Amino acid sequence: AWAYVGVQDELFQAPEAELRYTQTDHGLVLVYSVDLSPKAPYGAWRVDVDASSGQILSVKDLRVNEKAIPIPQSFGSPVKTIARVPAFEKWQKKFKADEVPGETKNGNAAIFDPDPKTEMNNDSITDKSPASAFESAYVQRVLPDLSLSNGIYKLSGPWVKIIDFDPPTAAPTTTKDGKWSFTRGQGGFTDAMTYFHVDQSQRYIQSLGFKDDSGIQYKSIEVDADGANGDDNSYFMPSTNRLAFGHGCVDDNEDSDVILHEYGHAIHYSINSSWSGGDSGAMGEGFGDYWAASYSYSTPKGRTFQVDRVYNWDAGNCWAGRGMDATSSMYNHSTSYSAHSSISGGRQSDELWSTPLFQAHKALIALDVPREEIDTIVLEAQFGLGSMLKMRDMAQSIVDTARRLYPEGPHA
């Protein structure tokens, strides 16, 4: 597996290997599933190796990416690799030290909430606009429960911890007064953006009743706010329960939609660890878009600016983004919809799921149904379903859950 991937740089995740059976066209085969996460070729690669013959059976990227990422064409080609044992030892040395606990105190930061275009109702600004064009987009927000040790505030709290595990190397920002007074383009700004939006999303989930034994992502999730190899991409890693945000083009975590979309993946994997197969790829992406939109729509200006678009700020600069208004697209139950796949009308499979969720959300809000009740239904409906889910199955679960939780309301 090491040679097939052609590992040429240090690891950013722990290497893993598991002996298990996998289904192939020729029946069950005993394989070694080897997980390698090198900086080059960059990715989190799972390589299945036939335990008997040593043949490479499959390779895939374990990251749940914001955008589709192809397998490098170099895989399987003879290249010079770095030595395995020193690479393992270097990774262990880097991550074996535990953070010394301290007290917690609130801090504050200037951030975008949800994004500069929405806040200013201005679609003309771009990534290359002067700093002065963004002055009225910044808002002050509290950063709850920051770690304070030896007079240093860190963006490390009960529900999110900003760390550096993914290339490029960039130590998380700290302050001596708990104030993150940074602007876009500075690492401290996206660090604070990420901390605030993940933290508030988790606290919102808990306010719906999902806490303690029934909690969803009821832990401090580790996040690299300047990772993803610096690419125009962000991802969730199910095996390590980590998030990473890239700074290619617009820094992804300047837009709360991107942050909450990726946290959405962490949410549904926390609810259903068997999330795979069927339409789970498209539904996972669609749910992430919905989760981001639910928040944006709840903000003071979120109901007036490009309501049916997600990634209002991140998209439009270097990629098209997605909508939640694909009402003319038709679902085919006999088709399996993977993430980011093209469908008719120039839309994506992800929009087949985000559209009915978000359009129903808006319709119920118009009937004075609280956002909290709608999101409770969407979250509760994901419990106890297992793998190989189709959109029809999940839709039925949502309707059944709405009828069970709010039998007298218009929710279903």
Tab-separated table of C-alpha atoms in Angstrom:
chain	number	residue	atom	x	y	z
A	1	ALA	CA	0.000	0.000	0.000
A	2	TRP	CA	2.850	2.372	0.870
A	3	ALA	CA	4.512	1.807	-2.488
A	4	TYR	CA	1.235	1.890	-4.451
A	5	VAL	CA	0.311	5.300	-3.044
A	6	GLY	CA	3.913	6.426	-3.462
A	7	VAL	CA	4.268	8.167	-0.089
A	8	GLN	CA	6.771	10.989	-0.552
A	9	ASP	CA	6.192	13.231	2.470
A	10	GLU	CA	5.311	13.019	6.163
A	11	LEU	CA	1.944	11.840	7.494
A	12	PHE	CA	-0.722	14.161	8.881
A	13	GLN	CA	-3.013	11.430	10.273
A	14	ALA	CA	-2.219	8.233	12.151
A	15	PRO	CA	-1.640	5.254	9.824
A	16	GLU	CA	-4.052	2.368	10.382
A	17	ALA	CA	-4.367	-1.214	9.120
A	18	GLU	CA	-7.250	-3.652	9.589
A	19	LEU	CA	-7.763	-7.225	8.432
A	20	ARG	CA	-11.353	-7.625	7.244
A	21	TYR	CA	-13.586	-9.109	4.573
A	22	THR	CA	-14.799	-6.992	1.669
A	23	GLN	CA	-17.383	-7.744	-1.005
A	24	THR	CA	-16.059	-8.039	-4.575
A	25	ASP	CA	-17.485	-9.286	-7.870
A	26	HIS	CA	-16.061	-12.693	-6.952
A	27	GLY	CA	-17.540	-12.838	-3.453
A	28	LEU	CA	-16.051	-12.052	-0.045
A	29	VAL	CA	-12.288	-11.535	-0.017
A	30	LEU	CA	-10.014	-11.177	3.017
A	31	VAL	CA	-8.115	-7.889	2.704
A	32	TYR	CA	-5.819	-5.590	4.596
A	33	SER	CA	-7.428	-2.145	4.645
A	34	VAL	CA	-4.538	0.277	5.013
A	35	ASP	CA	-5.175	3.967	5.757
A	36	LEU	CA	-2.379	6.364	4.790
A	37	SER	CA	-2.578	10.170	5.001
A	38	PRO	CA	0.597	11.687	3.520
A	39	LYS	CA	1.239	15.297	2.616
A	40	ALA	CA	2.332	14.020	-0.805
A	41	PRO	CA	0.488	12.673	-2.638
A	42	TYR	CA	-1.930	14.593	-0.465
A	43	GLY	CA	-5.052	12.819	0.767
A	44	ALA	CA	-6.419	10.266	3.219
A	45	TRP	CA	-6.077	7.094	1.192
A	46	ARG	CA	-7.610	3.725	2.046
A	47	VAL	CA	-5.940	0.945	0.077
A	48	ASP	CA	-7.482	-2.543	0.142
A	49	VAL	CA	-4.822	-5.205	-0.399
A	50	ASP	CA	-5.716	-8.865	-1.036
A	51	ALA	CA	-4.400	-10.675	2.059
A	52	SER	CA	-3.438	-13.739	0.013
A	53	SER	CA	-2.010	-12.376	-3.229
A	54	GLY	CA	-0.951	-8.855	-2.229
A	55	GLN	CA	-2.915	-7.452	-5.175
A	56	ILE	CA	-4.288	-3.917	-4.822
A	57	LEU	CA	-8.070	-4.266	-5.025
A	58	SER	CA	-9.224	-0.688	-4.510
A	59	VAL	CA	-8.216	2.769	-3.333
A	60	LYS	CA	-10.383	5.667	-2.197
A	61	ASP	CA	-10.141	8.997	-0.416
A	62	LEU	CA	-11.689	8.706	3.064
A	63	ARG	CA	-12.323	12.436	3.365
A	64	VAL	CA	-15.858	13.732	2.884
A	65	ASN	CA	-14.900	16.604	0.600
A	66	GLU	CA	-16.696	19.829	-0.200
A	67	LYS	CA	-15.847	19.213	-3.860
A	68	ALA	CA	-15.147	16.055	-5.875
A	69	ILE	CA	-11.457	15.055	-5.666
A	70	PRO	CA	-10.053	12.551	-8.225
A	71	ILE	CA	-7.624	9.729	-7.421
A	72	PRO	CA	-4.101	10.772	-8.565
A	73	GLN	CA	-3.054	9.183	-11.847
A	74	SER	CA	0.384	8.535	-10.346
A	75	PHE	CA	-0.952	5.761	-8.083
A	76	GLY	CA	0.600	2.421	-8.949
A	77	SER	CA	3.532	3.996	-10.785
A	78	PRO	CA	7.074	3.275	-9.558
A	79	VAL	CA	8.244	6.289	-7.534
A	80	LYS	CA	10.806	6.786	-4.795
A	81	THR	CA	9.069	6.772	-1.410
A	82	ILE	CA	10.208	7.930	2.011
A	83	ALA	CA	11.043	5.318	4.663
A	84	ARG	CA	8.042	4.039	6.578
A	85	VAL	CA	9.385	3.681	10.137
A	86	PRO	CA	10.852	7.217	10.394
A	87	ALA	CA	7.589	8.614	8.996
A	88	PHE	CA	5.567	6.772	11.674
A	89	GLU	CA	7.923	7.928	14.437
A	90	LYS	CA	7.758	11.546	13.282
A	91	TRP	CA	3.962	11.485	13.371
A	92	GLN	CA	3.928	9.982	16.890
A	93	LYS	CA	6.371	12.586	18.180
A	94	LYS	CA	4.322	15.442	16.771
A	95	PHE	CA	1.000	14.403	18.292
A	96	LYS	CA	1.842	12.562	21.524
A	97	ALA	CA	1.903	15.696	23.736
A	98	ASP	CA	-1.386	16.480	25.529
A	99	GLU	CA	-2.531	20.046	26.003
A	100	VAL	CA	-2.158	21.272	29.573
A	101	PRO	CA	-5.677	22.088	30.837
A	102	GLY	CA	-6.417	25.521	32.242
A	103	GLU	CA	-9.428	27.593	33.220
A	104	THR	CA	-12.014	28.777	30.719
A	105	LYS	CA	-13.137	32.320	29.995
A	106	ASN	CA	-15.116	34.016	27.268
A	107	GLY	CA	-13.383	35.975	24.537
A	108	ASN	CA	-14.681	37.938	21.575
A	109	ALA	CA	-13.953	38.426	17.905
A	110	ALA	CA	-14.877	40.405	14.820
A	111	ILE	CA	-16.289	37.915	12.309
A	112	PHE	CA	-18.673	37.521	9.370
A	113	ASP	CA	-22.121	36.287	10.378
A	114	PRO	CA	-23.124	34.637	8.147
A	115	ASP	CA	-20.980	36.099	5.318
A	116	PRO	CA	-20.020	39.535	3.949
A	117	LYS	CA	-22.343	39.517	0.942
A	118	THR	CA	-25.396	38.683	3.036
A	119	GLU	CA	-24.488	41.095	5.839
A	120	MET	CA	-24.033	44.004	3.416
A	121	ASN	CA	-26.669	42.872	0.877
A	122	ASN	CA	-23.969	43.347	-1.735
A	123	ASP	CA	-23.317	40.882	-4.545
A	124	SER	CA	-20.593	42.965	-6.177
A	125	ILE	CA	-17.706	42.323	-3.774
A	126	THR	CA	-15.122	39.707	-4.723
A	127	ASP	CA	-12.090	38.067	-3.185
A	128	LYS	CA	-9.952	40.816	-4.759
A	129	SER	CA	-12.012	43.740	-3.452
A	130	PRO	CA	-10.074	46.189	-1.232
A	131	ALA	CA	-10.164	45.749	2.532
A	132	SER	CA	-12.259	48.912	2.835
A	133	ALA	CA	-15.106	47.202	0.957
A	134	PHE	CA	-15.613	44.798	3.872
A	135	GLU	CA	-15.551	47.233	6.784
A	136	SER	CA	-19.306	47.164	7.394
A	137	ALA	CA	-19.461	43.361	7.146
A	138	TYR	CA	-17.708	42.669	10.452
A	139	VAL	CA	-19.772	42.007	13.565
A	140	GLN	CA	-18.646	41.431	17.146
A	141	ARG	CA	-19.436	38.040	18.647
A	142	VAL	CA	-18.625	36.301	21.941
A	143	LEU	CA	-16.294	33.292	21.831
A	144	PRO	CA	-17.522	31.179	24.769
A	145	ASP	CA	-15.382	29.083	27.108
A	146	LEU	CA	-11.921	29.630	25.663
A	147	SER	CA	-8.970	27.886	27.271
A	148	LEU	CA	-6.859	30.223	29.417
A	149	SER	CA	-3.503	28.952	30.649
A	150	ASN	CA	-0.450	30.928	31.758
A	151	GLY	CA	-2.057	34.139	30.574
A	152	ILE	CA	-2.667	32.850	27.032
A	153	TYR	CA	-6.125	32.447	25.486
A	154	LYS	CA	-6.526	29.578	23.027
A	155	LEU	CA	-9.401	28.725	20.687
A	156	SER	CA	-9.962	25.485	22.534
A	157	GLY	CA	-13.280	24.882	24.218
A	158	PRO	CA	-15.805	22.202	25.174
A	159	TRP	CA	-17.220	21.861	21.638
A	160	VAL	CA	-14.427	22.827	19.242
A	161	LYS	CA	-10.643	22.887	19.363
A	162	ILE	CA	-8.585	24.696	16.706
A	163	ILE	CA	-5.384	22.712	16.062
A	164	ASP	CA	-2.834	22.220	13.287
A	165	PHE	CA	-2.800	18.690	11.871
A	166	ASP	CA	-3.191	19.202	8.128
A	167	PRO	CA	-0.848	20.943	5.686
A	168	PRO	CA	0.034	23.743	5.359
A	169	THR	CA	1.739	24.165	8.740
A	170	ALA	CA	0.125	27.101	10.536
A	171	ALA	CA	-0.055	27.242	14.322
A	172	PRO	CA	-3.470	28.358	15.650
A	173	THR	CA	-3.565	31.958	16.805
A	174	THR	CA	-3.600	32.866	20.499
A	175	THR	CA	-4.066	36.162	22.342
A	176	LYS	CA	-3.276	37.574	25.764
A	177	ASP	CA	-6.586	39.401	26.202
A	178	GLY	CA	-9.126	37.010	24.663
A	179	LYS	CA	-9.773	39.366	21.751
A	180	TRP	CA	-9.419	38.146	18.184
A	181	SER	CA	-9.166	41.499	16.393
A	182	PHE	CA	-8.281	40.221	12.945
A	183	THR	CA	-9.619	40.851	9.459
A	184	ARG	CA	-10.037	38.636	6.411
A	185	GLY	CA	-6.800	37.327	4.995
A	186	GLN	CA	-5.316	36.889	8.466
A	187	GLY	CA	-5.146	33.477	10.123
A	188	GLY	CA	-6.712	34.751	13.328
A	189	PHE	CA	-9.858	35.751	11.458
A	190	THR	CA	-10.636	32.316	10.027
A	191	ASP	CA	-9.589	30.695	13.316
A	192	ALA	CA	-12.190	32.781	15.154
A	193	MET	CA	-14.814	32.292	12.420
A	194	THR	CA	-14.430	28.541	12.696
A	195	TYR	CA	-14.539	28.476	16.487
A	196	PHE	CA	-17.616	30.686	16.724
A	197	HIS	CA	-19.746	28.974	14.093
A	198	VAL	CA	-18.990	25.385	15.134
A	199	ASP	CA	-19.494	26.261	18.807
A	200	GLN	CA	-22.817	28.031	18.237
A	201	SER	CA	-24.081	25.172	16.061
A	202	GLN	CA	-23.343	22.616	18.770
A	203	ARG	CA	-24.980	24.755	21.449
A	204	TYR	CA	-28.024	25.131	19.185
A	205	ILE	CA	-28.252	21.343	18.788
A	206	GLN	CA	-28.144	20.973	22.563
A	207	SER	CA	-30.916	23.561	22.931
A	208	LEU	CA	-33.107	21.202	20.865
A	209	GLY	CA	-32.654	18.504	23.508
A	210	PHE	CA	-29.793	16.549	21.925
A	211	LYS	CA	-27.301	16.442	24.786
A	212	ASP	CA	-25.741	14.082	27.326
A	213	ASP	CA	-26.654	10.494	26.380
A	214	SER	CA	-28.697	11.694	23.392
A	215	GLY	CA	-26.072	14.201	22.277
A	216	ILE	CA	-24.944	14.662	18.673
A	217	GLN	CA	-21.221	15.366	18.288
A	218	TYR	CA	-21.330	15.849	22.050
A	219	LYS	CA	-17.586	16.442	22.292
A	220	SER	CA	-14.909	18.931	21.299
A	221	ILE	CA	-14.256	18.391	17.611
A	222	GLU	CA	-10.721	19.081	16.362
A	223	VAL	CA	-10.486	21.489	13.433
A	224	ASP	CA	-7.615	22.717	11.285
A	225	ALA	CA	-8.767	26.169	10.211
A	226	ASP	CA	-5.955	26.445	7.643
A	227	GLY	CA	-5.614	22.958	6.176
A	228	ALA	CA	-6.720	20.869	3.186
A	229	ASN	CA	-3.269	21.397	1.674
A	230	GLY	CA	-4.190	25.009	0.984
A	231	ASP	CA	-6.606	23.838	-1.708
A	232	ASP	CA	-9.966	25.339	-2.595
A	233	ASN	CA	-11.604	22.511	-0.639
A	234	SER	CA	-12.687	21.572	2.873
A	235	TYR	CA	-13.513	18.202	4.374
A	236	PHE	CA	-14.671	16.037	7.286
A	237	MET	CA	-12.707	12.906	8.195
A	238	PRO	CA	-15.045	10.292	9.744
A	239	SER	CA	-12.241	8.026	11.016
A	240	THR	CA	-10.674	10.775	13.143
A	241	ASN	CA	-13.720	13.017	13.582
A	242	ARG	CA	-11.818	16.053	12.350
A	243	LEU	CA	-12.552	18.995	10.056
A	244	ALA	CA	-10.150	20.902	7.824
A	245	PHE	CA	-10.720	24.068	5.796
A	246	GLY	CA	-8.729	25.147	2.745
A	247	HIS	CA	-7.719	28.674	1.798
A	248	GLY	CA	-7.576	28.366	-1.976
A	249	CYS	CA	-9.350	31.269	-3.689
A	250	VAL	CA	-11.712	32.652	-0.997
A	251	ASP	CA	-10.700	31.197	2.370
A	252	ASP	CA	-13.457	28.619	2.805
A	253	ASN	CA	-14.083	29.483	6.445
A	254	GLU	CA	-14.792	33.132	5.691
A	255	ASP	CA	-18.269	31.793	4.854
A	256	SER	CA	-20.369	30.259	7.626
A	257	ASP	CA	-22.127	28.114	5.004
A	258	VAL	CA	-18.914	26.169	4.373
A	259	ILE	CA	-18.179	25.778	8.088
A	260	LEU	CA	-21.671	24.543	8.915
A	261	HIS	CA	-21.851	22.320	5.825
A	262	GLU	CA	-18.731	20.457	6.943
A	263	TYR	CA	-19.999	20.298	10.520
A	264	GLY	CA	-23.177	18.845	9.031
A	265	HIS	CA	-21.151	15.816	7.917
A	266	ALA	CA	-19.894	15.424	11.470
A	267	ILE	CA	-23.495	15.613	12.676
A	268	HIS	CA	-24.915	12.856	10.489
A	269	TYR	CA	-21.924	10.554	11.040
A	270	SER	CA	-22.388	11.052	14.794
A	271	ILE	CA	-26.051	10.071	14.501
A	272	ASN	CA	-25.460	7.178	12.092
A	273	SER	CA	-21.947	5.711	11.981
A	274	SER	CA	-23.127	3.322	9.233
A	275	TRP	CA	-23.791	6.206	6.839
A	276	SER	CA	-22.818	4.697	3.475
A	277	GLY	CA	-24.270	3.223	0.281
A	278	GLY	CA	-27.598	3.984	-1.382
A	279	ASP	CA	-28.104	7.730	-1.807
A	280	SER	CA	-26.044	8.574	1.292
A	281	GLY	CA	-23.443	10.504	-0.713
A	282	ALA	CA	-25.924	12.978	-2.167
A	283	MET	CA	-28.017	13.109	1.011
A	284	GLY	CA	-24.969	13.818	3.161
A	285	GLU	CA	-24.031	16.757	0.949
A	286	GLY	CA	-27.624	17.924	0.734
A	287	PHE	CA	-28.062	17.781	4.505
A	288	GLY	CA	-24.864	19.776	4.994
A	289	ASP	CA	-26.188	22.441	2.636
A	290	TYR	CA	-29.512	22.433	4.466
A	291	TRP	CA	-27.858	22.747	7.879
A	292	ALA	CA	-25.892	25.759	6.675
A	293	ALA	CA	-28.982	27.338	5.102
A	294	SER	CA	-31.127	26.799	8.188
A	295	TYR	CA	-28.702	28.951	10.137
A	296	SER	CA	-28.260	31.629	7.461
A	297	TYR	CA	-32.030	31.925	7.078
A	298	SER	CA	-32.305	32.575	10.827
A	299	THR	CA	-29.932	35.550	10.778
A	300	PRO	CA	-31.311	39.113	10.551
A	301	LYS	CA	-30.515	39.510	6.831
A	302	GLY	CA	-30.604	35.873	5.780
A	303	ARG	CA	-34.192	36.012	4.508
A	304	THR	CA	-33.588	38.765	1.984
A	305	PHE	CA	-30.322	37.985	0.170
A	306	GLN	CA	-29.960	35.088	-2.307
A	307	VAL	CA	-32.103	32.927	-0.061
A	308	ASP	CA	-31.987	29.753	-2.163
A	309	ARG	CA	-28.214	29.801	-2.651
A	310	VAL	CA	-25.654	28.191	-0.399
A	311	TYR	CA	-22.047	29.445	-0.127
A	312	ASN	CA	-23.158	32.973	-1.009
A	313	TRP	CA	-19.633	34.287	-0.417
A	314	ASP	CA	-17.337	31.322	-1.082
A	315	ALA	CA	-19.043	30.494	-4.384
A	316	GLY	CA	-19.044	32.804	-7.361
A	317	ASN	CA	-15.355	33.609	-7.041
A	318	CYS	CA	-13.744	30.354	-8.194
A	319	TRP	CA	-16.619	27.878	-8.364
A	320	ALA	CA	-20.345	28.017	-9.036
A	321	GLY	CA	-21.631	26.810	-5.671
A	322	ARG	CA	-25.023	25.135	-5.303
A	323	GLY	CA	-28.665	26.062	-5.018
A	324	MET	CA	-31.584	24.683	-3.040
A	325	ASP	CA	-34.218	25.442	-5.652
A	326	ALA	CA	-33.918	22.473	-8.026
A	327	THR	CA	-37.695	22.069	-7.999
A	328	SER	CA	-37.886	20.853	-11.598
A	329	SER	CA	-35.386	18.024	-11.068
A	330	MET	CA	-36.902	14.564	-10.692
A	331	TYR	CA	-35.746	11.821	-8.322
A	332	ASN	CA	-35.439	8.272	-9.670
A	333	HIS	CA	-35.553	5.645	-6.924
A	334	SER	CA	-33.777	3.079	-9.123
A	335	THR	CA	-30.718	5.346	-9.406
A	336	SER	CA	-28.076	5.563	-6.685
A	337	TYR	CA	-27.046	9.173	-6.176
A	338	SER	CA	-23.446	9.727	-5.116
A	339	ALA	CA	-22.093	13.042	-3.857
A	340	HIS	CA	-21.618	15.900	-6.326
A	341	SER	CA	-22.818	13.882	-9.338
A	342	SER	CA	-24.397	15.669	-12.298
A	343	ILE	CA	-28.119	15.351	-12.953
A	344	SER	CA	-30.412	16.818	-15.598
A	345	GLY	CA	-30.829	20.552	-15.897
A	346	GLY	CA	-27.230	21.285	-14.986
A	347	ARG	CA	-27.852	20.565	-11.319
A	348	GLN	CA	-26.096	18.274	-8.832
A	349	SER	CA	-27.359	15.213	-6.989
A	350	ASP	CA	-26.817	17.052	-3.686
A	351	GLU	CA	-29.544	19.524	-4.685
A	352	LEU	CA	-32.101	16.725	-5.033
A	353	TRP	CA	-32.002	16.435	-1.246
A	354	SER	CA	-31.289	19.979	-0.087
A	355	THR	CA	-34.117	21.414	-2.212
A	356	PRO	CA	-37.075	19.617	-0.577
A	357	LEU	CA	-35.565	20.077	2.884
A	358	PHE	CA	-35.025	23.801	2.507
A	359	GLN	CA	-38.197	24.578	0.555
A	360	ALA	CA	-40.203	22.767	3.255
A	361	HIS	CA	-38.255	24.726	5.875
A	362	LYS	CA	-39.236	28.049	4.284
A	363	ALA	CA	-42.853	26.986	3.873
A	364	LEU	CA	-43.133	25.991	7.525
A	365	ILE	CA	-41.436	29.189	8.704
A	366	ALA	CA	-44.067	31.090	6.696
A	367	LEU	CA	-46.691	29.207	8.728
A	368	ASP	CA	-45.025	30.437	11.946
A	369	VAL	CA	-43.512	27.052	12.761
A	370	PRO	CA	-40.316	27.702	14.744
A	371	ARG	CA	-37.003	26.820	13.143
A	372	GLU	CA	-36.201	24.789	16.240
A	373	GLU	CA	-39.101	22.405	15.617
A	374	ILE	CA	-38.167	21.920	11.954
A	375	ASP	CA	-34.528	21.137	12.719
A	376	THR	CA	-35.511	18.816	15.556
A	377	ILE	CA	-37.520	16.760	13.068
A	378	VAL	CA	-34.698	16.657	10.513
A	379	LEU	CA	-32.167	15.523	13.130
A	380	GLU	CA	-34.412	13.064	14.975
A	381	ALA	CA	-35.430	11.397	11.703
A	382	GLN	CA	-31.838	10.283	11.077
A	383	PHE	CA	-31.616	8.008	14.120
A	384	GLY	CA	-31.817	4.220	13.840
A	385	LEU	CA	-31.663	3.905	10.046
A	386	GLY	CA	-28.352	2.150	9.232
A	387	SER	CA	-26.715	1.997	5.799
A	388	MET	CA	-27.850	1.844	2.149
A	389	LEU	CA	-30.454	4.568	2.666
A	390	LYS	CA	-32.359	5.999	-0.273
A	391	MET	CA	-33.900	9.456	-0.387
A	392	ARG	CA	-37.362	7.918	-0.304
A	393	ASP	CA	-36.501	6.110	2.945
A	394	MET	CA	-35.187	9.242	4.608
A	395	ALA	CA	-38.101	11.339	3.387
A	396	GLN	CA	-40.544	8.839	4.877
A	397	SER	CA	-38.644	8.898	8.163
A	398	ILE	CA	-38.874	12.697	8.254
A	399	VAL	CA	-42.631	12.632	7.631
A	400	ASP	CA	-43.154	9.908	10.257
A	401	THR	CA	-41.047	11.827	12.774
A	402	ALA	CA	-42.975	15.046	12.143
A	403	ARG	CA	-46.278	13.255	12.723
A	404	ARG	CA	-44.965	11.655	15.905
A	405	LEU	CA	-43.447	14.792	17.432
A	406	TYR	CA	-46.047	17.341	16.301
A	407	PRO	CA	-49.275	15.443	15.526
A	408	GLU	CA	-51.451	18.561	15.693
A	409	GLY	CA	-49.194	20.801	13.621
A	410	PRO	CA	-48.729	21.427	9.889
A	411	HIS	CA	-45.231	19.890	9.959
A	412	ALA	CA	-46.213	16.829	7.897
